[in-house]
PDB file of C-alpha atoms in Angstrom:
ATOM      1  CA  MET Z  57       2.448  -7.174 -21.375  1.00 53.00           C
ATOM      2  CA  GLY Z  58       0.857  -8.872 -18.416  1.00 54.00           C
ATOM      3  CA  SER Z  59       2.166 -11.139 -15.707  1.00 59.00           C
ATOM      4  CA  LYS Z  60       1.514 -11.898 -12.052  1.00 81.00           C
ATOM      5  CA  ASP Z  61       5.081 -10.748 -11.350  1.00 92.00           C
ATOM      6  CA  ILE Z  62       3.768  -7.230 -12.011  1.00 96.00           C
ATOM      7  CA  LEU Z  63       2.050  -5.210  -9.291  1.00 97.00           C
ATOM      8  CA  CYS Z  64      -0.110  -2.170 -10.010  1.00 97.00           C
ATOM      9  CA  LEU Z  65      -0.538   0.090  -6.986  1.00 98.00           C
ATOM     10  CA  PHE Z  66      -3.232   2.762  -7.164  1.00 97.00           C
ATOM     11  CA  ASP Z  67      -3.998   5.849  -5.165  1.00 95.00           C
ATOM     12  CA  VAL Z  68      -7.789   5.922  -4.671  1.00 93.00           C
ATOM     13  CA  ASP Z  69      -9.108   9.493  -4.434  1.00 90.00           C
ATOM     14  CA  GLY Z  70      -8.677  11.333  -7.752  1.00 92.00           C
ATOM     15  CA  THR Z  71      -7.056   8.314  -9.403  1.00 95.00           C
ATOM     16  CA  LEU Z  72      -9.635   5.515  -9.305  1.00 95.00           C
ATOM     17  CA  THR Z  73     -12.529   7.743  -8.211  1.00 93.00           C
ATOM     18  CA  LYS Z  74     -13.507  11.367  -8.462  1.00 89.00           C
ATOM     19  CA  SER Z  75     -12.743  13.171  -5.205  1.00 81.00           C
ATOM     20  CA  ARG Z  76     -14.634  11.481  -2.324  1.00 78.00           C
ATOM     21  CA  GLN Z  77     -17.024   9.822  -4.761  1.00 88.00           C
ATOM     22  CA  LYS Z  78     -17.818   6.204  -5.584  1.00 92.00           C
ATOM     23  CA  ILE Z  79     -15.806   4.494  -8.314  1.00 94.00           C
ATOM     24  CA  ASP Z  80     -17.579   4.276 -11.665  1.00 92.00           C
ATOM     25  CA  ARG Z  81     -19.049   0.777 -11.935  1.00 92.00           C
ATOM     26  CA  ASN Z  82     -17.707   0.220 -15.461  1.00 94.00           C
ATOM     27  CA  PHE Z  83     -14.204   1.263 -14.405  1.00 95.00           C
ATOM     28  CA  GLU Z  84     -14.227  -1.099 -11.436  1.00 94.00           C
ATOM     29  CA  GLN Z  85     -15.422  -3.908 -13.717  1.00 94.00           C
ATOM     30  CA  PHE Z  86     -12.528  -3.053 -16.061  1.00 96.00           C
ATOM     31  CA  LEU Z  87     -10.027  -3.348 -13.173  1.00 96.00           C
ATOM     32  CA  LEU Z  88     -11.410  -6.666 -11.953  1.00 94.00           C
ATOM     33  CA  GLU Z  89     -12.016  -8.298 -15.339  1.00 95.00           C
ATOM     34  CA  LYS Z  90      -9.226  -6.874 -17.517  1.00 95.00           C
ATOM     35  CA  ILE Z  91      -6.338  -5.870 -15.219  1.00 96.00           C
ATOM     36  CA  LYS Z  92      -6.636  -8.341 -12.336  1.00 95.00           C
ATOM     37  CA  PRO Z  93      -5.990 -11.385 -14.587  1.00 95.00           C
ATOM     38  CA  LEU Z  94      -2.781  -9.731 -15.849  1.00 95.00           C
ATOM     39  CA  ALA Z  95      -1.267  -8.259 -12.679  1.00 96.00           C
ATOM     40  CA  HIS Z  96      -1.736  -8.099  -8.945  1.00 97.00           C
ATOM     41  CA  ILE Z  97      -3.572  -4.964  -7.804  1.00 97.00           C
ATOM     42  CA  GLY Z  98      -3.013  -2.950  -4.643  1.00 97.00           C
ATOM     43  CA  LEU Z  99      -4.766   0.161  -3.327  1.00 97.00           C
ATOM     44  CA  VAL Z 100      -2.907   2.680  -1.171  1.00 97.00           C
ATOM     45  CA  GLY Z 101      -4.727   5.635   0.350  1.00 91.00           C
ATOM     46  CA  GLY Z 102      -4.261   8.158   3.122  1.00 84.00           C
ATOM     47  CA  SER Z 103      -7.828   7.482   4.272  1.00 83.00           C
ATOM     48  CA  ASP Z 104      -8.881   4.759   6.680  1.00 85.00           C
ATOM     49  CA  LEU Z 105     -10.388   1.487   5.471  1.00 90.00           C
ATOM     50  CA  SER Z 106     -14.003   2.628   5.897  1.00 89.00           C
ATOM     51  CA  LYS Z 107     -13.502   5.551   3.504  1.00 89.00           C
ATOM     52  CA  ILE Z 108     -11.819   3.310   0.918  1.00 91.00           C
ATOM     53  CA  GLN Z 109     -14.750   0.887   1.243  1.00 91.00           C
ATOM     54  CA  GLU Z 110     -17.189   3.759   0.688  1.00 91.00           C
ATOM     55  CA  GLN Z 111     -15.476   4.682  -2.569  1.00 92.00           C
ATOM     56  CA  MET Z 112     -14.701   1.200  -3.877  1.00 91.00           C
ATOM     57  CA  CYS Z 113     -16.718  -2.029  -3.785  1.00 79.00           C
ATOM     58  CA  GLU Z 114     -17.968  -3.215  -0.406  1.00 73.00           C
ATOM     59  CA  ASP Z 115     -15.688  -6.265  -0.344  1.00 89.00           C
ATOM     60  CA  VAL Z 116     -12.626  -4.263  -1.331  1.00 92.00           C
ATOM     61  CA  VAL Z 117     -10.360  -6.270   1.016  1.00 94.00           C
ATOM     62  CA  GLY Z 118     -11.374  -9.528  -0.668  1.00 93.00           C
ATOM     63  CA  SER Z 119     -11.381  -8.153  -4.214  1.00 93.00           C
ATOM     64  CA  TYR Z 120      -7.779  -6.958  -4.502  1.00 95.00           C
ATOM     65  CA  LYS Z 121      -4.437  -8.505  -3.567  1.00 96.00           C
ATOM     66  CA  TYR Z 122      -3.349  -5.652  -1.284  1.00 97.00           C
ATOM     67  CA  ILE Z 123      -5.226  -2.924   0.559  1.00 97.00           C
ATOM     68  CA  PHE Z 124      -3.114  -0.281   2.278  1.00 96.00           C
ATOM     69  CA  PRO Z 125      -5.260   2.212   4.212  1.00 92.00           C
ATOM     70  CA  GLU Z 126      -3.437   5.112   5.894  1.00 87.00           C
ATOM     71  CA  ASN Z 127      -0.415   4.796   3.586  1.00 91.00           C
ATOM     72  CA  GLY Z 128       0.140   1.161   4.577  1.00 93.00           C
ATOM     73  CA  LEU Z 129       0.241   1.678   8.361  1.00 91.00           C
ATOM     74  CA  ILE Z 130      -2.654  -0.772   8.118  1.00 92.00           C
ATOM     75  CA  ALA Z 131      -1.995  -3.563   5.602  1.00 95.00           C
ATOM     76  CA  TYR Z 132      -4.148  -6.336   4.172  1.00 97.00           C
ATOM     77  CA  LYS Z 133      -2.825  -9.080   1.921  1.00 96.00           C
ATOM     78  CA  GLY Z 134      -5.202 -11.591   0.352  1.00 94.00           C
ATOM     79  CA  GLY Z 135      -7.998 -10.407   2.631  1.00 94.00           C
ATOM     80  CA  VAL Z 136      -5.973 -10.837   5.842  1.00 96.00           C
ATOM     81  CA  LEU Z 137      -4.735  -8.065   8.161  1.00 96.00           C
ATOM     82  CA  THR Z 138      -0.934  -8.382   8.192  1.00 96.00           C
ATOM     83  CA  HIS Z 139       0.353  -5.133   9.745  1.00 94.00           C
ATOM     84  CA  LYS Z 140      -0.792  -2.325  12.047  1.00 90.00           C
ATOM     85  CA  GLN Z 141       1.109   0.654  13.424  1.00 88.00           C
ATOM     86  CA  SER Z 142      -0.287   3.703  15.292  1.00 88.00           C
ATOM     87  CA  ILE Z 143       0.849   7.304  15.510  1.00 87.00           C
ATOM     88  CA  GLN Z 144       0.082   7.673  19.231  1.00 86.00           C
ATOM     89  CA  GLU Z 145       2.347   4.756  20.128  1.00 85.00           C
ATOM     90  CA  PHE Z 146       5.097   6.178  17.938  1.00 86.00           C
ATOM     91  CA  VAL Z 147       4.924   9.847  19.034  1.00 87.00           C
ATOM     92  CA  GLY Z 148       3.497   9.719  22.552  1.00 90.00           C
ATOM     93  CA  GLU Z 149       0.376  11.350  24.011  1.00 91.00           C
ATOM     94  CA  GLU Z 150       2.051  14.433  25.511  1.00 93.00           C
ATOM     95  CA  LYS Z 151       3.667  15.536  22.261  1.00 92.00           C
ATOM     96  CA  LEU Z 152       0.508  14.736  20.280  1.00 91.00           C
ATOM     97  CA  GLN Z 153      -1.668  16.895  22.546  1.00 93.00           C
ATOM     98  CA  GLU Z 154       0.737  19.824  22.314  1.00 95.00           C
ATOM     99  CA  PHE Z 155       0.599  19.565  18.534  1.00 95.00           C
ATOM    100  CA  ILE Z 156      -3.209  19.238  18.323  1.00 94.00           C
ATOM    101  CA  ASN Z 157      -3.718  22.158  20.725  1.00 96.00           C
ATOM    102  CA  PHE Z 158      -1.604  24.420  18.527  1.00 97.00           C
ATOM    103  CA  VAL Z 159      -3.495  23.327  15.401  1.00 96.00           C
ATOM    104  CA  LEU Z 160      -6.880  24.106  16.981  1.00 96.00           C
ATOM    105  CA  LYS Z 161      -5.653  27.496  18.209  1.00 97.00           C
ATOM    106  CA  TYR Z 162      -4.317  28.321  14.732  1.00 97.00           C
ATOM    107  CA  LEU Z 163      -7.608  27.334  13.090  1.00 96.00           C
ATOM    108  CA  SER Z 164      -9.554  29.529  15.522  1.00 95.00           C
ATOM    109  CA  ASN Z 165      -7.751  32.548  14.041  1.00 95.00           C
ATOM    110  CA  VAL Z 166      -8.369  31.619  10.390  1.00 94.00           C
ATOM    111  CA  THR Z 167     -11.377  33.271   8.774  1.00 94.00           C
ATOM    112  CA  LEU Z 168     -12.855  31.477   5.749  1.00 94.00           C
ATOM    113  CA  PRO Z 169     -16.011  32.035   3.673  1.00 93.00           C
ATOM    114  CA  LEU Z 170     -17.504  29.218   5.799  1.00 93.00           C
ATOM    115  CA  LYS Z 171     -16.556  26.581   8.363  1.00 93.00           C
ATOM    116  CA  ARG Z 172     -18.259  23.322   9.254  1.00 94.00           C
ATOM    117  CA  GLY Z 173     -17.240  20.564  11.682  1.00 91.00           C
ATOM    118  CA  THR Z 174     -14.453  17.989  12.273  1.00 92.00           C
ATOM    119  CA  PHE Z 175     -11.301  20.038  11.791  1.00 95.00           C
ATOM    120  CA  VAL Z 176      -8.916  17.432  13.222  1.00 94.00           C
ATOM    121  CA  GLU Z 177      -9.461  13.757  12.397  1.00 91.00           C
ATOM    122  CA  PHE Z 178      -7.280  11.335  14.308  1.00 86.00           C
ATOM    123  CA  ARG Z 179      -6.482   8.197  12.329  1.00 83.00           C
ATOM    124  CA  THR Z 180      -4.329   5.190  13.120  1.00 80.00           C
ATOM    125  CA  GLY Z 181      -1.260   6.335  11.211  1.00 79.00           C
ATOM    126  CA  LEU Z 182      -1.793  10.050  10.717  1.00 83.00           C
ATOM    127  CA  ILE Z 183      -3.649  13.191  11.716  1.00 90.00           C
ATOM    128  CA  ASN Z 184      -5.848  14.795   9.058  1.00 92.00           C
ATOM    129  CA  ILE Z 185      -6.296  18.560   9.402  1.00 95.00           C
ATOM    130  CA  CYS Z 186      -9.134  20.286   7.573  1.00 96.00           C
ATOM    131  CA  PRO Z 187      -9.476  24.094   7.801  1.00 95.00           C
ATOM    132  CA  ILE Z 188     -13.074  24.105   6.502  1.00 95.00           C
ATOM    133  CA  GLY Z 189     -14.146  21.004   8.468  1.00 93.00           C
ATOM    134  CA  ARG Z 190     -14.744  17.554   6.995  1.00 93.00           C
ATOM    135  CA  SER Z 191     -18.528  17.657   7.486  1.00 93.00           C
ATOM    136  CA  CYS Z 192     -18.964  20.060   4.563  1.00 93.00           C
ATOM    137  CA  SER Z 193     -21.061  19.308   1.479  1.00 93.00           C
ATOM    138  CA  GLN Z 194     -19.589  18.425  -1.930  1.00 92.00           C
ATOM    139  CA  LYS Z 195     -20.332  21.945  -3.219  1.00 94.00           C
ATOM    140  CA  GLU Z 196     -18.623  23.446  -0.155  1.00 94.00           C
ATOM    141  CA  ARG Z 197     -15.643  21.171  -0.832  1.00 93.00           C
ATOM    142  CA  ASP Z 198     -15.449  22.371  -4.427  1.00 93.00           C
ATOM    143  CA  ASP Z 199     -15.723  26.012  -3.361  1.00 95.00           C
ATOM    144  CA  PHE Z 200     -13.018  25.646  -0.706  1.00 95.00           C
ATOM    145  CA  GLU Z 201     -10.676  23.965  -3.191  1.00 94.00           C
ATOM    146  CA  LYS Z 202     -10.943  27.032  -5.460  1.00 95.00           C
ATOM    147  CA  TYR Z 203     -10.551  29.397  -2.483  1.00 96.00           C
ATOM    148  CA  ASP Z 204      -7.497  27.486  -1.253  1.00 95.00           C
ATOM    149  CA  LYS Z 205      -5.826  27.644  -4.671  1.00 95.00           C
ATOM    150  CA  ALA Z 206      -6.192  31.434  -4.600  1.00 96.00           C
ATOM    151  CA  HIS Z 207      -5.356  32.043  -0.911  1.00 96.00           C
ATOM    152  CA  HIS Z 208      -3.006  29.122   0.004  1.00 96.00           C
ATOM    153  CA  ILE Z 209      -4.789  28.354   3.290  1.00 96.00           C
ATOM    154  CA  ARG Z 210      -3.367  24.844   3.635  1.00 96.00           C
ATOM    155  CA  LYS Z 211       0.126  25.761   2.424  1.00 96.00           C
ATOM    156  CA  ASP Z 212       0.383  28.693   4.874  1.00 96.00           C
ATOM    157  CA  MET Z 213      -0.881  26.546   7.735  1.00 96.00           C
ATOM    158  CA  ILE Z 214       1.679  23.823   7.039  1.00 96.00           C
ATOM    159  CA  GLU Z 215       4.456  26.429   7.107  1.00 96.00           C
ATOM    160  CA  ALA Z 216       3.200  27.792  10.443  1.00 96.00           C
ATOM    161  CA  VAL Z 217       2.908  24.352  12.054  1.00 96.00           C
ATOM    162  CA  ASP Z 218       6.306  23.278  10.745  1.00 95.00           C
ATOM    163  CA  ALA Z 219       7.903  26.451  12.137  1.00 96.00           C
ATOM    164  CA  LYS Z 220       6.314  25.829  15.553  1.00 96.00           C
ATOM    165  CA  PHE Z 221       7.417  22.164  15.694  1.00 95.00           C
ATOM    166  CA  PRO Z 222      10.697  21.960  13.753  1.00 93.00           C
ATOM    167  CA  ASP Z 223      11.980  18.948  15.693  1.00 91.00           C
ATOM    168  CA  ILE Z 224       8.823  16.846  16.118  1.00 90.00           C
ATOM    169  CA  GLY Z 225       9.707  14.640  13.140  1.00 90.00           C
ATOM    170  CA  PHE Z 226       6.457  15.161  11.241  1.00 92.00           C
ATOM    171  CA  LYS Z 227       5.908  15.483   7.514  1.00 88.00           C
ATOM    172  CA  TYR Z 228       2.985  17.330   5.905  1.00 91.00           C
ATOM    173  CA  SER Z 229       1.212  16.388   2.712  1.00 85.00           C
ATOM    174  CA  ILE Z 230      -1.657  18.085   0.863  1.00 87.00           C
ATOM    175  CA  GLY Z 231      -4.110  15.598  -0.623  1.00 75.00           C
ATOM    176  CA  GLY Z 232      -7.684  15.795  -1.841  1.00 78.00           C
ATOM    177  CA  GLN Z 233      -9.682  19.016  -1.904  1.00 90.00           C
ATOM    178  CA  ILE Z 234      -9.940  20.269   1.652  1.00 94.00           C
ATOM    179  CA  SER Z 235      -7.306  18.897   4.036  1.00 94.00           C
ATOM    180  CA  PHE Z 236      -3.711  17.920   4.634  1.00 93.00           C
ATOM    181  CA  ASP Z 237      -2.147  14.928   6.369  1.00 89.00           C
ATOM    182  CA  VAL Z 238       0.401  14.943   9.186  1.00 90.00           C
ATOM    183  CA  PHE Z 239       2.521  11.864   9.842  1.00 87.00           C
ATOM    184  CA  PRO Z 240       6.002  10.861  11.039  1.00 91.00           C
ATOM    185  CA  ILE Z 241       8.763  11.225   8.448  1.00 89.00           C
ATOM    186  CA  GLY Z 242       8.865   8.061   6.342  1.00 86.00           C
ATOM    187  CA  TRP Z 243       5.176   7.362   6.914  1.00 89.00           C
ATOM    188  CA  ASP Z 244       4.120   8.679   3.515  1.00 89.00           C
ATOM    189  CA  LYS Z 245       2.870   6.249   0.859  1.00 94.00           C
ATOM    190  CA  THR Z 246       6.353   4.756   0.482  1.00 95.00           C
ATOM    191  CA  TYR Z 247       5.657   3.066   3.828  1.00 94.00           C
ATOM    192  CA  CYS Z 248       3.483   0.504   2.031  1.00 96.00           C
ATOM    193  CA  LEU Z 249       6.376  -0.606  -0.189  1.00 97.00           C
ATOM    194  CA  GLN Z 250       7.958  -2.560   2.665  1.00 96.00           C
ATOM    195  CA  HIS Z 251       4.991  -4.948   2.396  1.00 97.00           C
ATOM    196  CA  VAL Z 252       5.556  -5.688  -1.315  1.00 97.00           C
ATOM    197  CA  GLU Z 253       9.205  -5.043  -2.209  1.00 94.00           C
ATOM    198  CA  ASN Z 254      10.294  -8.573  -1.271  1.00 93.00           C
ATOM    199  CA  GLU Z 255       7.326 -10.360  -2.848  1.00 94.00           C
ATOM    200  CA  GLY Z 256       9.225 -11.124  -6.067  1.00 94.00           C
ATOM    201  CA  TYR Z 257       7.640  -8.528  -8.358  1.00 96.00           C
ATOM    202  CA  ARG Z 258       9.576  -7.700 -11.491  1.00 95.00           C
ATOM    203  CA  GLU Z 259       7.827  -4.335 -11.766  1.00 96.00           C
ATOM    204  CA  ILE Z 260       5.789  -2.243  -9.335  1.00 97.00           C
ATOM    205  CA  HIS Z 261       3.739   0.424 -11.100  1.00 98.00           C
ATOM    206  CA  PHE Z 262       2.204   3.265  -9.100  1.00 98.00           C
ATOM    207  CA  PHE Z 263      -0.636   5.449 -10.391  1.00 98.00           C
ATOM    208  CA  GLY Z 264      -1.501   8.721  -8.642  1.00 96.00           C
ATOM    209  CA  ASP Z 265      -2.831  12.217  -9.285  1.00 94.00           C
ATOM    210  CA  LYS Z 266      -1.059  14.224  -6.515  1.00 91.00           C
ATOM    211  CA  THR Z 267       2.481  13.464  -7.701  1.00 93.00           C
ATOM    212  CA  ASP Z 268       3.906  16.998  -7.667  1.00 92.00           C
ATOM    213  CA  PHE Z 269       6.112  18.109  -4.753  1.00 86.00           C
ATOM    214  CA  GLY Z 270       3.960  18.510  -1.633  1.00 80.00           C
ATOM    215  CA  GLY Z 271       1.273  16.149  -2.929  1.00 86.00           C
ATOM    216  CA  ASN Z 272       0.594  12.921  -1.062  1.00 86.00           C
ATOM    217  CA  ASP Z 273       1.596  10.752  -4.056  1.00 93.00           C
ATOM    218  CA  HIS Z 274       4.933  12.485  -4.645  1.00 94.00           C
ATOM    219  CA  GLU Z 275       7.273  10.281  -2.595  1.00 94.00           C
ATOM    220  CA  ILE Z 276       6.014   6.917  -3.856  1.00 96.00           C
ATOM    221  CA  PHE Z 277       5.795   8.265  -7.429  1.00 96.00           C
ATOM    222  CA  LYS Z 278       9.496   9.212  -7.294  1.00 97.00           C
ATOM    223  CA  ASP Z 279      10.656   6.167  -5.324  1.00 97.00           C
ATOM    224  CA  GLY Z 280      13.249   3.996  -7.055  1.00 96.00           C
ATOM    225  CA  ARG Z 281      11.254   0.853  -6.284  1.00 97.00           C
ATOM    226  CA  THR Z 282       8.288   1.978  -8.390  1.00 97.00           C
ATOM    227  CA  ILE Z 283       7.527   2.993 -11.965  1.00 97.00           C
ATOM    228  CA  GLY Z 284       5.483   6.152 -11.468  1.00 97.00           C
ATOM    229  CA  HIS Z 285       2.484   7.160 -13.566  1.00 98.00           C
ATOM    230  CA  LYS Z 286       0.999  10.638 -13.103  1.00 98.00           C
ATOM    231  CA  VAL Z 287      -2.726  10.633 -13.905  1.00 97.00           C
ATOM    232  CA  LEU Z 288      -5.229  13.455 -14.287  1.00 96.00           C
ATOM    233  CA  ASN Z 289      -8.395  11.590 -13.261  1.00 95.00           C
ATOM    234  CA  PRO Z 290      -9.965   8.096 -13.371  1.00 96.00           C
ATOM    235  CA  ASP Z 291     -10.518   8.277 -17.154  1.00 96.00           C
ATOM    236  CA  ASP Z 292      -6.829   9.023 -17.653  1.00 97.00           C
ATOM    237  CA  THR Z 293      -5.895   6.133 -15.330  1.00 97.00           C
ATOM    238  CA  LYS Z 294      -7.932   3.777 -17.493  1.00 96.00           C
ATOM    239  CA  GLU Z 295      -6.338   5.078 -20.704  1.00 96.00           C
ATOM    240  CA  GLN Z 296      -2.836   4.616 -19.276  1.00 97.00           C
ATOM    241  CA  LEU Z 297      -3.677   1.054 -18.199  1.00 97.00           C
ATOM    242  CA  ILE Z 298      -4.973   0.256 -21.683  1.00 96.00           C
ATOM    243  CA  LYS Z 299      -1.649   1.452 -23.161  1.00 96.00           C
ATOM    244  CA  LEU Z 300       0.476  -0.263 -20.508  1.00 95.00           C
ATOM    245  CA  PHE Z 301      -1.134  -3.666 -21.047  1.00 94.00           C
ATOM    246  CA  SER Z 302      -1.850  -3.204 -24.767  1.00 92.00           C
ATOM    247  CA  LEU Z 303      -5.567  -3.829 -24.288  1.00 89.00           C
TER     248      LEU Z 303
END
């Protein structure tokens, strides 16, 4: 198996890299030397381009066919910016401020083992909400992830926000270790498919680790336009690629 009418789309965090860490050099070499000659490669992440660049190679835009930061609200094809959409233009400043104010008030009443800084991160296509604060250390991230699994901090917060704003048209998605994303309905990772579905691909394979309901890979994993692959970690991604392409 192997043809340039096949596209392999990859989530980044937890799929190509360990959470918020740099991709293993040997794995990246495997992608570029073994997979890239057989199929086009695209990366789709909830993070902005700078975070994807931190985790992948520096020239990530020039190294892969497609780069879709922020679920494809920003799109690069062949190293060229081809699409850009913003949440503030779509929703409007007044509604956004009302939403952010409620989130900050809610977080002020949540007691955790620790809190750091940057609880609301405003991106082009989404708002990222982090109860512990994004400026925490890796150990603090790991500890919060365990705490959240036991106490459902993010899940409970999503339910509260959704109840407060039932008609705002937002969707909520837990991804990574410490935060969840907020974006207009339809602006999940399936958004990026509009950039590739008419490019003549016979098969579009998607690889992601958060494919269960509520995870930020779920919608694109289940989408009828893709062949979904649930992975456990970067090592598992590599093993599944080896089987898929009979390497």
